[in-house]
C-alpha cells in the first residue's frame, strides 16, 4: 500500500486518502473514560498458551519503519476468548526522548510513556493473519501500558539488539524467551472493546484487550526504544528518527468499553 507516517503530509489526518477504513467506524485507539466503563463478570482471566519460548527458538526482531516488531510463533496462542487466537508479532508505540508520553490508549486522558501490542489472529477460522486481517472476528490484540520506573530485565532480552536494527528494513535474530515476562502480573484486570488496527489499513477487525496495570521499564530502556530507531533506510542521506509513532484517540461513537474489574 501507499506510504503513511505519523506526521507531515502523509500523517494520520491524511490516511483516509489511501485507506478509507481509517475514516470509518470502530476506530482505535480510544480514551478509557471512567464513567463509560461497564463491569462484565463474564470477562475471564486471559490464558496464555505456549508463551514460554525455548532459548533455542529464533525470533526475528525488525524495524519496519513504523515500529520495532518481534515475530512470534503461531503455536503461541490465547485461550478463553470466543475463538483461539494465535500470535503473530508484538510491537511498540512510544513518544520522544524528552517526552515519555506515547501510548495509544489513554486512561481518563492520561497517556502512558509507551504501549506494547501483541497481535494475534483467529486461527479457528483463518489460516494466517493476512487472511484474518480484514475480517470482523479476525484479530485479537493485547495492549500493555508501559511507564518509566524500575528497570525491567525481561525487556532487555530484545532491547539489547535494538542498535542492530537502527534503520528501516533491518532485522536480527533473537533467542526465544518467556514472553509472559513482558506482561503485567494481573491478566484478570483489563479493558475490552471492539476496535481496529491503529495503523493503515485501519481495518475494524480487532477485539482489543488492554491490561489495567502498566509494566515499568527504566529511563535508559525507554530511551533505547525512543532514540535508536529511524524510519528511514540506512542508505538515505538524512536519517529520520522514528518518534511519536502513536495514533490520536478516536471517537467512541456509541461503543461500550467493558472492564473485568469492579474497583
Ligand atoms: N497497533 S496495531 O496492533 O493495530 C498495529 C500496528 F500499530 C503496527 F505498526 C503494525 S506493523 O505491522 O508493525 C506496521 C504496520 O502494519 C501492525 N501490524 C499488523 C497489521 C498488518 C499486519 C500484517 C501481518 C502481521 C501483523 C500485522 C499492527 F497490527
Ligand atoms: Zn500497535
PDB file of C-alpha atoms and ligand atoms in Angstrom:
ATOM      1  CA  UNK A   1       0.000   0.000   0.000  1.00  0.00           C
ATOM      2  CA  UNK A   2       0.922   3.682  -0.108  1.00  0.00           C
ATOM      3  CA  UNK A   3       3.325   5.269   2.356  1.00  0.00           C
ATOM      4  CA  UNK A   4       1.962   6.720   5.569  1.00  0.00           C
ATOM      5  CA  UNK A   5       3.577   8.432   8.541  1.00  0.00           C
ATOM      6  CA  UNK A   6       2.625   9.842  11.938  1.00  0.00           C
ATOM      7  CA  UNK A   7       3.280  13.478  10.983  1.00  0.00           C
ATOM      8  CA  UNK A   8       3.526  15.749   7.962  1.00  0.00           C
ATOM      9  CA  UNK A   9       1.743  15.435   4.603  1.00  0.00           C
ATOM     10  CA  UNK A  10       1.249  11.660   4.977  1.00  0.00           C
ATOM     11  CA  UNK A  11       0.274  11.935   8.645  1.00  0.00           C
ATOM     12  CA  UNK A  12      -2.840  10.493  10.286  1.00  0.00           C
ATOM     13  CA  UNK A  13      -5.211  13.257   9.111  1.00  0.00           C
ATOM     14  CA  UNK A  14      -4.449  12.154   5.512  1.00  0.00           C
ATOM     15  CA  UNK A  15      -4.578   8.349   5.978  1.00  0.00           C
ATOM     16  CA  UNK A  16      -8.155   8.164   4.631  1.00  0.00           C
ATOM     17  CA  UNK A  17      -6.874   9.249   1.174  1.00  0.00           C
ATOM     18  CA  UNK A  18      -5.351   5.793   0.587  1.00  0.00           C
ATOM     19  CA  UNK A  19      -7.024   3.869   3.425  1.00  0.00           C
ATOM     20  CA  UNK A  20     -10.770   4.584   3.593  1.00  0.00           C
ATOM     21  CA  UNK A  21     -11.367   2.434   6.718  1.00  0.00           C
ATOM     22  CA  UNK A  22      -9.227   4.921   8.690  1.00  0.00           C
ATOM     23  CA  UNK A  23     -12.185   7.339   8.385  1.00  0.00           C
ATOM     24  CA  UNK A  24     -14.756   4.666   9.294  1.00  0.00           C
ATOM     25  CA  UNK A  25     -16.373   3.343  12.458  1.00  0.00           C
ATOM     26  CA  UNK A  26     -14.937   1.317  15.332  1.00  0.00           C
ATOM     27  CA  UNK A  27     -11.545   3.015  15.162  1.00  0.00           C
ATOM     28  CA  UNK A  28      -8.735   2.606  17.703  1.00  0.00           C
ATOM     29  CA  UNK A  29      -7.167   3.748  19.939  1.00  0.00           C
ATOM     30  CA  UNK A  30      -9.657   5.311  22.358  1.00  0.00           C
ATOM     31  CA  UNK A  31      -9.627   7.054  25.735  1.00  0.00           C
ATOM     32  CA  UNK A  32     -10.977   4.893  28.594  1.00  0.00           C
ATOM     33  CA  UNK A  33     -13.361   7.288  30.372  1.00  0.00           C
ATOM     34  CA  UNK A  34     -14.275   6.024  33.886  1.00  0.00           C
ATOM     35  CA  UNK A  35     -17.957   7.000  33.548  1.00  0.00           C
ATOM     36  CA  UNK A  36     -18.351   4.978  30.300  1.00  0.00           C
ATOM     37  CA  UNK A  37     -16.873   1.708  31.625  1.00  0.00           C
ATOM     38  CA  UNK A  38     -19.173  -1.243  32.326  1.00  0.00           C
ATOM     39  CA  UNK A  39     -18.141  -4.141  34.577  1.00  0.00           C
ATOM     40  CA  UNK A  40     -18.734  -7.538  32.891  1.00  0.00           C
ATOM     41  CA  UNK A  41     -18.419 -10.602  35.194  1.00  0.00           C
ATOM     42  CA  UNK A  42     -18.110 -12.855  32.103  1.00  0.00           C
ATOM     43  CA  UNK A  43     -14.689 -11.414  31.250  1.00  0.00           C
ATOM     44  CA  UNK A  44     -12.398 -14.274  32.335  1.00  0.00           C
ATOM     45  CA  UNK A  45      -8.653 -14.012  33.052  1.00  0.00           C
ATOM     46  CA  UNK A  46      -6.638 -14.107  29.820  1.00  0.00           C
ATOM     47  CA  UNK A  47      -4.980 -17.538  29.363  1.00  0.00           C
ATOM     48  CA  UNK A  48      -1.637 -17.612  27.594  1.00  0.00           C
ATOM     49  CA  UNK A  49      -0.616 -20.889  25.940  1.00  0.00           C
ATOM     50  CA  UNK A  50       2.996 -21.662  24.917  1.00  0.00           C
ATOM     51  CA  UNK A  51       4.254 -18.176  25.745  1.00  0.00           C
ATOM     52  CA  UNK A  52       7.360 -19.609  27.419  1.00  0.00           C
ATOM     53  CA  UNK A  53       9.570 -19.930  24.328  1.00  0.00           C
ATOM     54  CA  UNK A  54      12.751 -22.005  24.435  1.00  0.00           C
ATOM     55  CA  UNK A  55      16.045 -20.127  24.026  1.00  0.00           C
ATOM     56  CA  UNK A  56      16.692 -22.496  21.101  1.00  0.00           C
ATOM     57  CA  UNK A  57      13.808 -20.743  19.304  1.00  0.00           C
ATOM     58  CA  UNK A  58      14.897 -17.885  16.988  1.00  0.00           C
ATOM     59  CA  UNK A  59      12.637 -14.815  16.736  1.00  0.00           C
ATOM     60  CA  UNK A  60      13.058 -12.025  14.184  1.00  0.00           C
ATOM     61  CA  UNK A  61      13.375  -8.505  15.606  1.00  0.00           C
ATOM     62  CA  UNK A  62      12.851  -5.953  12.841  1.00  0.00           C
ATOM     63  CA  UNK A  63      12.473  -2.245  12.155  1.00  0.00           C
ATOM     64  CA  UNK A  64       9.551  -1.939   9.720  1.00  0.00           C
ATOM     65  CA  UNK A  65       9.785   1.840   9.531  1.00  0.00           C
ATOM     66  CA  UNK A  66       6.666   2.294  11.693  1.00  0.00           C
ATOM     67  CA  UNK A  67       7.679   0.390  14.807  1.00  0.00           C
ATOM     68  CA  UNK A  68      10.050  -2.231  16.166  1.00  0.00           C
ATOM     69  CA  UNK A  69       8.409  -5.642  15.868  1.00  0.00           C
ATOM     70  CA  UNK A  70       9.236  -9.078  17.218  1.00  0.00           C
ATOM     71  CA  UNK A  71       7.851 -12.040  15.256  1.00  0.00           C
ATOM     72  CA  UNK A  72       6.072 -14.670  17.369  1.00  0.00           C
ATOM     73  CA  UNK A  73       5.454 -18.365  16.543  1.00  0.00           C
ATOM     74  CA  UNK A  74       1.811 -19.209  15.781  1.00  0.00           C
ATOM     75  CA  UNK A  75       1.811 -22.071  18.312  1.00  0.00           C
ATOM     76  CA  UNK A  76       1.713 -19.335  20.957  1.00  0.00           C
ATOM     77  CA  UNK A  77      -1.946 -18.569  21.434  1.00  0.00           C
ATOM     78  CA  UNK A  78      -4.688 -17.134  23.624  1.00  0.00           C
ATOM     79  CA  UNK A  79      -7.432 -19.226  25.192  1.00  0.00           C
ATOM     80  CA  UNK A  80     -10.595 -18.062  26.939  1.00  0.00           C
ATOM     81  CA  UNK A  81     -11.691 -15.766  24.082  1.00  0.00           C
ATOM     82  CA  UNK A  82     -14.619 -16.558  21.721  1.00  0.00           C
ATOM     83  CA  UNK A  83     -12.107 -18.241  19.370  1.00  0.00           C
ATOM     84  CA  UNK A  84      -8.489 -19.426  19.633  1.00  0.00           C
ATOM     85  CA  UNK A  85      -6.190 -16.576  18.613  1.00  0.00           C
ATOM     86  CA  UNK A  86      -2.614 -17.414  17.536  1.00  0.00           C
ATOM     87  CA  UNK A  87       0.279 -14.992  17.996  1.00  0.00           C
ATOM     88  CA  UNK A  88       1.792 -13.158  15.015  1.00  0.00           C
ATOM     89  CA  UNK A  89       4.021 -10.368  16.332  1.00  0.00           C
ATOM     90  CA  UNK A  90       4.480  -7.780  19.045  1.00  0.00           C
ATOM     91  CA  UNK A  91       5.447  -4.149  18.530  1.00  0.00           C
ATOM     92  CA  UNK A  92       5.560  -0.845  20.385  1.00  0.00           C
ATOM     93  CA  UNK A  93       4.341   2.762  20.310  1.00  0.00           C
ATOM     94  CA  UNK A  94       6.279   5.482  22.100  1.00  0.00           C
ATOM     95  CA  UNK A  95       6.777   9.251  22.437  1.00  0.00           C
ATOM     96  CA  UNK A  96      10.065  11.146  22.107  1.00  0.00           C
ATOM     97  CA  UNK A  97      13.296  11.311  24.094  1.00  0.00           C
ATOM     98  CA  UNK A  98      12.265  14.343  26.142  1.00  0.00           C
ATOM     99  CA  UNK A  99       8.558  13.470  26.175  1.00  0.00           C
ATOM    100  CA  UNK A 100       7.899   9.965  27.568  1.00  0.00           C
ATOM    101  CA  UNK A 101       4.218  10.065  26.502  1.00  0.00           C
ATOM    102  CA  UNK A 102       3.473   7.824  23.551  1.00  0.00           C
ATOM    103  CA  UNK A 103       0.825   5.257  24.478  1.00  0.00           C
ATOM    104  CA  UNK A 104      -2.095   4.905  22.056  1.00  0.00           C
ATOM    105  CA  UNK A 105      -4.861   4.151  24.536  1.00  0.00           C
ATOM    106  CA  UNK A 106      -5.300   6.633  27.408  1.00  0.00           C
ATOM    107  CA  UNK A 107      -6.988   6.311  30.806  1.00  0.00           C
ATOM    108  CA  UNK A 108      -9.119   9.284  31.794  1.00  0.00           C
ATOM    109  CA  UNK A 109      -6.941  11.376  29.457  1.00  0.00           C
ATOM    110  CA  UNK A 110      -3.651  10.084  30.876  1.00  0.00           C
ATOM    111  CA  UNK A 111      -1.135   8.965  28.261  1.00  0.00           C
ATOM    112  CA  UNK A 112       1.498   6.457  29.375  1.00  0.00           C
ATOM    113  CA  UNK A 113       5.138   6.591  28.235  1.00  0.00           C
ATOM    114  CA  UNK A 114       4.663   3.769  25.734  1.00  0.00           C
ATOM    115  CA  UNK A 115       2.410   0.837  24.838  1.00  0.00           C
ATOM    116  CA  UNK A 116       3.168  -2.719  23.713  1.00  0.00           C
ATOM    117  CA  UNK A 117       0.793  -4.612  21.399  1.00  0.00           C
ATOM    118  CA  UNK A 118       0.706  -8.379  20.971  1.00  0.00           C
ATOM    119  CA  UNK A 119      -1.084  -9.089  17.675  1.00  0.00           C
ATOM    120  CA  UNK A 120      -2.960 -12.405  17.328  1.00  0.00           C
ATOM    121  CA  UNK A 121      -5.251 -13.789  14.607  1.00  0.00           C
ATOM    122  CA  UNK A 122      -8.315 -16.060  14.797  1.00  0.00           C
ATOM    123  CA  UNK A 123      -6.725 -19.428  13.960  1.00  0.00           C
ATOM    124  CA  UNK A 124     -10.017 -21.292  14.458  1.00  0.00           C
ATOM    125  CA  UNK A 125     -11.409 -19.633  11.328  1.00  0.00           C
ATOM    126  CA  UNK A 126      -8.460 -18.320   9.263  1.00  0.00           C
ATOM    127  CA  UNK A 127      -5.186 -19.946   8.049  1.00  0.00           C
ATOM    128  CA  UNK A 128      -2.960 -16.896   8.613  1.00  0.00           C
ATOM    129  CA  UNK A 129      -3.016 -13.245   9.651  1.00  0.00           C
ATOM    130  CA  UNK A 130      -3.121 -11.885   6.107  1.00  0.00           C
ATOM    131  CA  UNK A 131      -6.484 -13.599   5.533  1.00  0.00           C
ATOM    132  CA  UNK A 132      -7.734 -12.694   9.025  1.00  0.00           C
ATOM    133  CA  UNK A 133      -6.610  -9.050   8.800  1.00  0.00           C
ATOM    134  CA  UNK A 134      -9.837  -7.538   7.398  1.00  0.00           C
ATOM    135  CA  UNK A 135     -12.396  -9.948   8.977  1.00  0.00           C
ATOM    136  CA  UNK A 136     -14.571  -8.548  11.781  1.00  0.00           C
ATOM    137  CA  UNK A 137     -13.591 -11.510  14.015  1.00  0.00           C
ATOM    138  CA  UNK A 138     -10.094 -11.751  12.577  1.00  0.00           C
ATOM    139  CA  UNK A 139      -7.735 -10.264  15.162  1.00  0.00           C
ATOM    140  CA  UNK A 140      -7.196 -10.003  18.905  1.00  0.00           C
ATOM    141  CA  UNK A 141      -4.603  -7.512  20.108  1.00  0.00           C
ATOM    142  CA  UNK A 142      -3.442  -7.285  23.735  1.00  0.00           C
ATOM    143  CA  UNK A 143      -2.226  -3.882  24.878  1.00  0.00           C
ATOM    144  CA  UNK A 144       0.163  -3.286  27.768  1.00  0.00           C
ATOM    145  CA  UNK A 145       0.788   0.206  29.141  1.00  0.00           C
ATOM    146  CA  UNK A 146       4.454   0.994  29.802  1.00  0.00           C
ATOM    147  CA  UNK A 147       5.641   3.559  32.354  1.00  0.00           C
ATOM    148  CA  UNK A 148       9.173   4.744  33.202  1.00  0.00           C
ATOM    149  CA  UNK A 149      10.354   3.452  36.567  1.00  0.00           C
ATOM    150  CA  UNK A 150      12.047   0.222  37.647  1.00  0.00           C
ATOM    151  CA  UNK A 151      14.494  -1.488  35.276  1.00  0.00           C
ATOM    152  CA  UNK A 152      12.823  -4.446  33.543  1.00  0.00           C
ATOM    153  CA  UNK A 153      15.266  -7.293  32.731  1.00  0.00           C
ATOM    154  CA  UNK A 154      12.691  -9.056  30.503  1.00  0.00           C
ATOM    155  CA  UNK A 155      12.704  -6.133  28.041  1.00  0.00           C
ATOM    156  CA  UNK A 156      16.480  -6.384  27.673  1.00  0.00           C
ATOM    157  CA  UNK A 157      16.023  -9.831  26.110  1.00  0.00           C
ATOM    158  CA  UNK A 158      15.303  -7.933  22.867  1.00  0.00           C
ATOM    159  CA  UNK A 159      16.266  -4.286  23.658  1.00  0.00           C
ATOM    160  CA  UNK A 160      19.947  -5.359  23.767  1.00  0.00           C
ATOM    161  CA  UNK A 161      19.713  -5.985  19.970  1.00  0.00           C
ATOM    162  CA  UNK A 162      17.952  -2.724  19.042  1.00  0.00           C
ATOM    163  CA  UNK A 163      21.132  -0.937  17.871  1.00  0.00           C
ATOM    164  CA  UNK A 164      21.409  -3.620  15.162  1.00  0.00           C
ATOM    165  CA  UNK A 165      18.095  -2.602  13.576  1.00  0.00           C
ATOM    166  CA  UNK A 166      18.525   1.176  13.564  1.00  0.00           C
ATOM    167  CA  UNK A 167      17.233   1.555  10.002  1.00  0.00           C
ATOM    168  CA  UNK A 168      14.022   0.561   8.214  1.00  0.00           C
ATOM    169  CA  UNK A 169      14.192  -2.943   6.786  1.00  0.00           C
ATOM    170  CA  UNK A 170      16.925  -4.181   9.147  1.00  0.00           C
ATOM    171  CA  UNK A 171      16.349  -7.453  11.013  1.00  0.00           C
ATOM    172  CA  UNK A 172      18.226  -9.505  13.616  1.00  0.00           C
ATOM    173  CA  UNK A 173      17.598 -12.954  15.126  1.00  0.00           C
ATOM    174  CA  UNK A 174      16.791 -13.014  18.835  1.00  0.00           C
ATOM    175  CA  UNK A 175      16.815 -16.059  21.105  1.00  0.00           C
ATOM    176  CA  UNK A 176      13.379 -17.081  22.378  1.00  0.00           C
ATOM    177  CA  UNK A 177      12.405 -16.190  25.940  1.00  0.00           C
ATOM    178  CA  UNK A 178       9.327 -16.233  28.173  1.00  0.00           C
ATOM    179  CA  UNK A 179       7.068 -13.612  26.550  1.00  0.00           C
ATOM    180  CA  UNK A 180       4.845 -13.809  29.647  1.00  0.00           C
ATOM    181  CA  UNK A 181       7.548 -11.829  31.483  1.00  0.00           C
ATOM    182  CA  UNK A 182       6.738  -8.761  29.343  1.00  0.00           C
ATOM    183  CA  UNK A 183       3.154  -8.693  30.640  1.00  0.00           C
ATOM    184  CA  UNK A 184       1.771  -7.324  33.909  1.00  0.00           C
ATOM    185  CA  UNK A 185       1.148  -9.680  36.846  1.00  0.00           C
ATOM    186  CA  UNK A 186      -2.675  -9.374  36.733  1.00  0.00           C
ATOM    187  CA  UNK A 187      -4.053 -10.910  33.493  1.00  0.00           C
ATOM    188  CA  UNK A 188      -7.529 -10.799  35.040  1.00  0.00           C
ATOM    189  CA  UNK A 189      -7.823  -6.995  35.031  1.00  0.00           C
ATOM    190  CA  UNK A 190      -8.353  -5.435  31.595  1.00  0.00           C
ATOM    191  CA  UNK A 191     -10.410  -3.131  29.351  1.00  0.00           C
ATOM    192  CA  UNK A 192     -12.264  -4.866  26.449  1.00  0.00           C
ATOM    193  CA  UNK A 193     -13.833  -3.290  23.344  1.00  0.00           C
ATOM    194  CA  UNK A 194     -14.310  -3.765  19.606  1.00  0.00           C
ATOM    195  CA  UNK A 195     -11.916  -1.641  17.578  1.00  0.00           C
ATOM    196  CA  UNK A 196      -9.463  -1.511  14.728  1.00  0.00           C
ATOM    197  CA  UNK A 197      -5.848  -1.607  13.666  1.00  0.00           C
ATOM    198  CA  UNK A 198      -4.324   1.704  14.777  1.00  0.00           C
ATOM    199  CA  UNK A 199      -2.288   1.938  11.575  1.00  0.00           C
ATOM    200  CA  UNK A 200      -3.393   1.821   7.958  1.00  0.00           C
ATOM    201  CA  UNK A 201      -5.334  -0.027   6.659  1.00  0.00           C
ATOM    202  CA  UNK A 202      -7.246   0.581   9.981  1.00  0.00           C
ATOM    203  CA  UNK A 203      -9.498  -2.470   9.445  1.00  0.00           C
ATOM    204  CA  UNK A 204     -12.223  -2.663  12.163  1.00  0.00           C
ATOM    205  CA  UNK A 205     -11.168  -6.246  12.845  1.00  0.00           C
ATOM    206  CA  UNK A 206      -9.671  -6.127  16.344  1.00  0.00           C
ATOM    207  CA  UNK A 207     -11.003  -7.476  19.640  1.00  0.00           C
ATOM    208  CA  UNK A 208      -8.981  -5.254  21.996  1.00  0.00           C
ATOM    209  CA  UNK A 209      -7.822  -6.341  25.435  1.00  0.00           C
ATOM    210  CA  UNK A 210      -5.831  -3.610  27.229  1.00  0.00           C
ATOM    211  CA  UNK A 211      -4.478  -4.610  30.640  1.00  0.00           C
ATOM    212  CA  UNK A 212      -5.340  -2.289  33.517  1.00  0.00           C
ATOM    213  CA  UNK A 213      -1.905  -2.351  35.119  1.00  0.00           C
ATOM    214  CA  UNK A 214       1.206  -0.926  33.433  1.00  0.00           C
ATOM    215  CA  UNK A 215       4.628  -2.538  33.385  1.00  0.00           C
ATOM    216  CA  UNK A 216       7.744  -0.487  34.186  1.00  0.00           C
ATOM    217  CA  UNK A 217      10.952  -0.033  32.247  1.00  0.00           C
ATOM    218  CA  UNK A 218      13.900   2.183  33.237  1.00  0.00           C
ATOM    219  CA  UNK A 219      14.501   5.601  31.656  1.00  0.00           C
ATOM    220  CA  UNK A 220      17.541   4.097  29.910  1.00  0.00           C
ATOM    221  CA  UNK A 221      15.395   1.314  28.454  1.00  0.00           C
ATOM    222  CA  UNK A 222      12.773   3.858  27.367  1.00  0.00           C
ATOM    223  CA  UNK A 223      15.499   5.930  25.656  1.00  0.00           C
ATOM    224  CA  UNK A 224      16.743   2.786  23.853  1.00  0.00           C
ATOM    225  CA  UNK A 225      13.221   2.489  22.433  1.00  0.00           C
ATOM    226  CA  UNK A 226      12.765   6.214  21.696  1.00  0.00           C
ATOM    227  CA  UNK A 227      16.189   7.344  20.461  1.00  0.00           C
ATOM    228  CA  UNK A 228      17.803   4.499  18.497  1.00  0.00           C
ATOM    229  CA  UNK A 229      15.413   3.769  15.643  1.00  0.00           C
ATOM    230  CA  UNK A 230      14.997   5.588  12.329  1.00  0.00           C
ATOM    231  CA  UNK A 231      12.008   5.373   9.978  1.00  0.00           C
ATOM    232  CA  UNK A 232      14.411   5.834   7.064  1.00  0.00           C
ATOM    233  CA  UNK A 233      16.558   3.261   5.248  1.00  0.00           C
ATOM    234  CA  UNK A 234      20.304   3.054   6.019  1.00  0.00           C
ATOM    235  CA  UNK A 235      21.377   4.478   2.651  1.00  0.00           C
ATOM    236  CA  UNK A 236      19.150   7.574   2.894  1.00  0.00           C
ATOM    237  CA  UNK A 237      21.256  10.699   3.403  1.00  0.00           C
ATOM    238  CA  UNK A 238      19.100  12.307   6.146  1.00  0.00           C
ATOM    239  CA  UNK A 239      18.293   9.783   8.909  1.00  0.00           C
ATOM    240  CA  UNK A 240      14.703  10.310  10.127  1.00  0.00           C
ATOM    241  CA  UNK A 241      14.199   9.420  13.827  1.00  0.00           C
ATOM    242  CA  UNK A 242      11.267   7.076  14.500  1.00  0.00           C
ATOM    243  CA  UNK A 243       9.393   9.033  17.204  1.00  0.00           C
ATOM    244  CA  UNK A 244       5.837   9.613  18.377  1.00  0.00           C
ATOM    245  CA  UNK A 245       4.536   6.579  16.481  1.00  0.00           C
ATOM    246  CA  UNK A 246       1.091   6.682  18.115  1.00  0.00           C
ATOM    247  CA  UNK A 247      -2.325   7.493  16.653  1.00  0.00           C
ATOM    248  CA  UNK A 248      -4.525  10.047  18.423  1.00  0.00           C
ATOM    249  CA  UNK A 249      -7.553   8.693  20.337  1.00  0.00           C
ATOM    250  CA  UNK A 250     -10.671   8.188  18.184  1.00  0.00           C
ATOM    251  CA  UNK A 251     -14.405   8.874  18.626  1.00  0.00           C
ATOM    252  CA  UNK A 252     -16.304   6.333  20.714  1.00  0.00           C
ATOM    253  CA  UNK A 253     -19.488   6.630  18.610  1.00  0.00           C
ATOM    254  CA  UNK A 254     -21.858   4.527  20.740  1.00  0.00           C
ATOM    255  CA  UNK A 255     -19.356   1.867  21.721  1.00  0.00           C
ATOM    256  CA  UNK A 256     -19.243   0.493  25.260  1.00  0.00           C
ATOM    257  CA  UNK A 257     -15.980  -0.392  26.979  1.00  0.00           C
ATOM    258  CA  UNK A 258     -16.270  -3.436  29.209  1.00  0.00           C
ATOM    259  CA  UNK A 259     -13.975  -3.962  32.200  1.00  0.00           C
ATOM    260  CA  UNK A 260     -13.164  -7.180  34.058  1.00  0.00           C
ATOM    261  CA  UNK A 261     -12.616  -5.355  37.373  1.00  0.00           C
ATOM    262  CA  UNK A 262     -15.003  -3.581  39.740  1.00  0.00           C
ATOM    263  CA  UNK A 263     -12.960  -1.030  41.633  1.00  0.00           C
TER     264      UNK A 263
HETATM  265  N1  LIG B   1      -1.487  -1.082  16.677  1.00  0.00           N
HETATM  266  S1  LIG B   1      -1.819  -2.318  15.743  1.00  0.00           S
HETATM  267  O1  LIG B   1      -1.803  -3.532  16.555  1.00  0.00           O
HETATM  268  O2  LIG B   1      -3.057  -2.067  15.055  1.00  0.00           O
HETATM  269  C1  LIG B   1      -0.528  -2.481  14.565  1.00  0.00           C
HETATM  270  C2  LIG B   1       0.458  -1.526  14.431  1.00  0.00           C
HETATM  271  F1  LIG B   1       0.415  -0.365  15.108  1.00  0.00           F
HETATM  272  C3  LIG B   1       1.543  -1.743  13.598  1.00  0.00           C
HETATM  273  F2  LIG B   1       2.504  -0.782  13.488  1.00  0.00           F
HETATM  274  C4  LIG B   1       1.646  -2.898  12.877  1.00  0.00           C
HETATM  275  S2  LIG B   1       3.074  -3.168  11.929  1.00  0.00           S
HETATM  276  O3  LIG B   1       2.974  -4.393  11.213  1.00  0.00           O
HETATM  277  O4  LIG B   1       4.186  -3.093  12.864  1.00  0.00           O
HETATM  278  C5  LIG B   1       3.306  -1.858  10.795  1.00  0.00           C
HETATM  279  C6  LIG B   1       2.112  -1.524  10.022  1.00  0.00           C
HETATM  280  O5  LIG B   1       1.252  -2.553   9.766  1.00  0.00           O
HETATM  281  C7  LIG B   1       0.628  -3.855  12.949  1.00  0.00           C
HETATM  282  N2  LIG B   1       0.742  -4.973  12.142  1.00  0.00           N
HETATM  283  C8  LIG B   1      -0.363  -5.821  11.797  1.00  0.00           C
HETATM  284  C9  LIG B   1      -1.300  -5.131  10.822  1.00  0.00           C
HETATM  285  C10 LIG B   1      -0.844  -5.616   9.448  1.00  0.00           C
HETATM  286  C11 LIG B   1      -0.133  -6.903   9.725  1.00  0.00           C
HETATM  287  C12 LIG B   1       0.243  -7.941   8.875  1.00  0.00           C
HETATM  288  C13 LIG B   1       0.944  -9.030   9.408  1.00  0.00           C
HETATM  289  C14 LIG B   1       1.253  -9.066  10.759  1.00  0.00           C
HETATM  290  C15 LIG B   1       0.871  -8.022  11.605  1.00  0.00           C
HETATM  291  C16 LIG B   1       0.138  -7.010  11.056  1.00  0.00           C
HETATM  292  C17 LIG B   1      -0.446  -3.638  13.823  1.00  0.00           C
HETATM  293  F3  LIG B   1      -1.415  -4.564  13.952  1.00  0.00           F
HETATM  294 ZN1  LIG B   2       0.110  -1.231  17.848  1.00  0.00          ZN
END
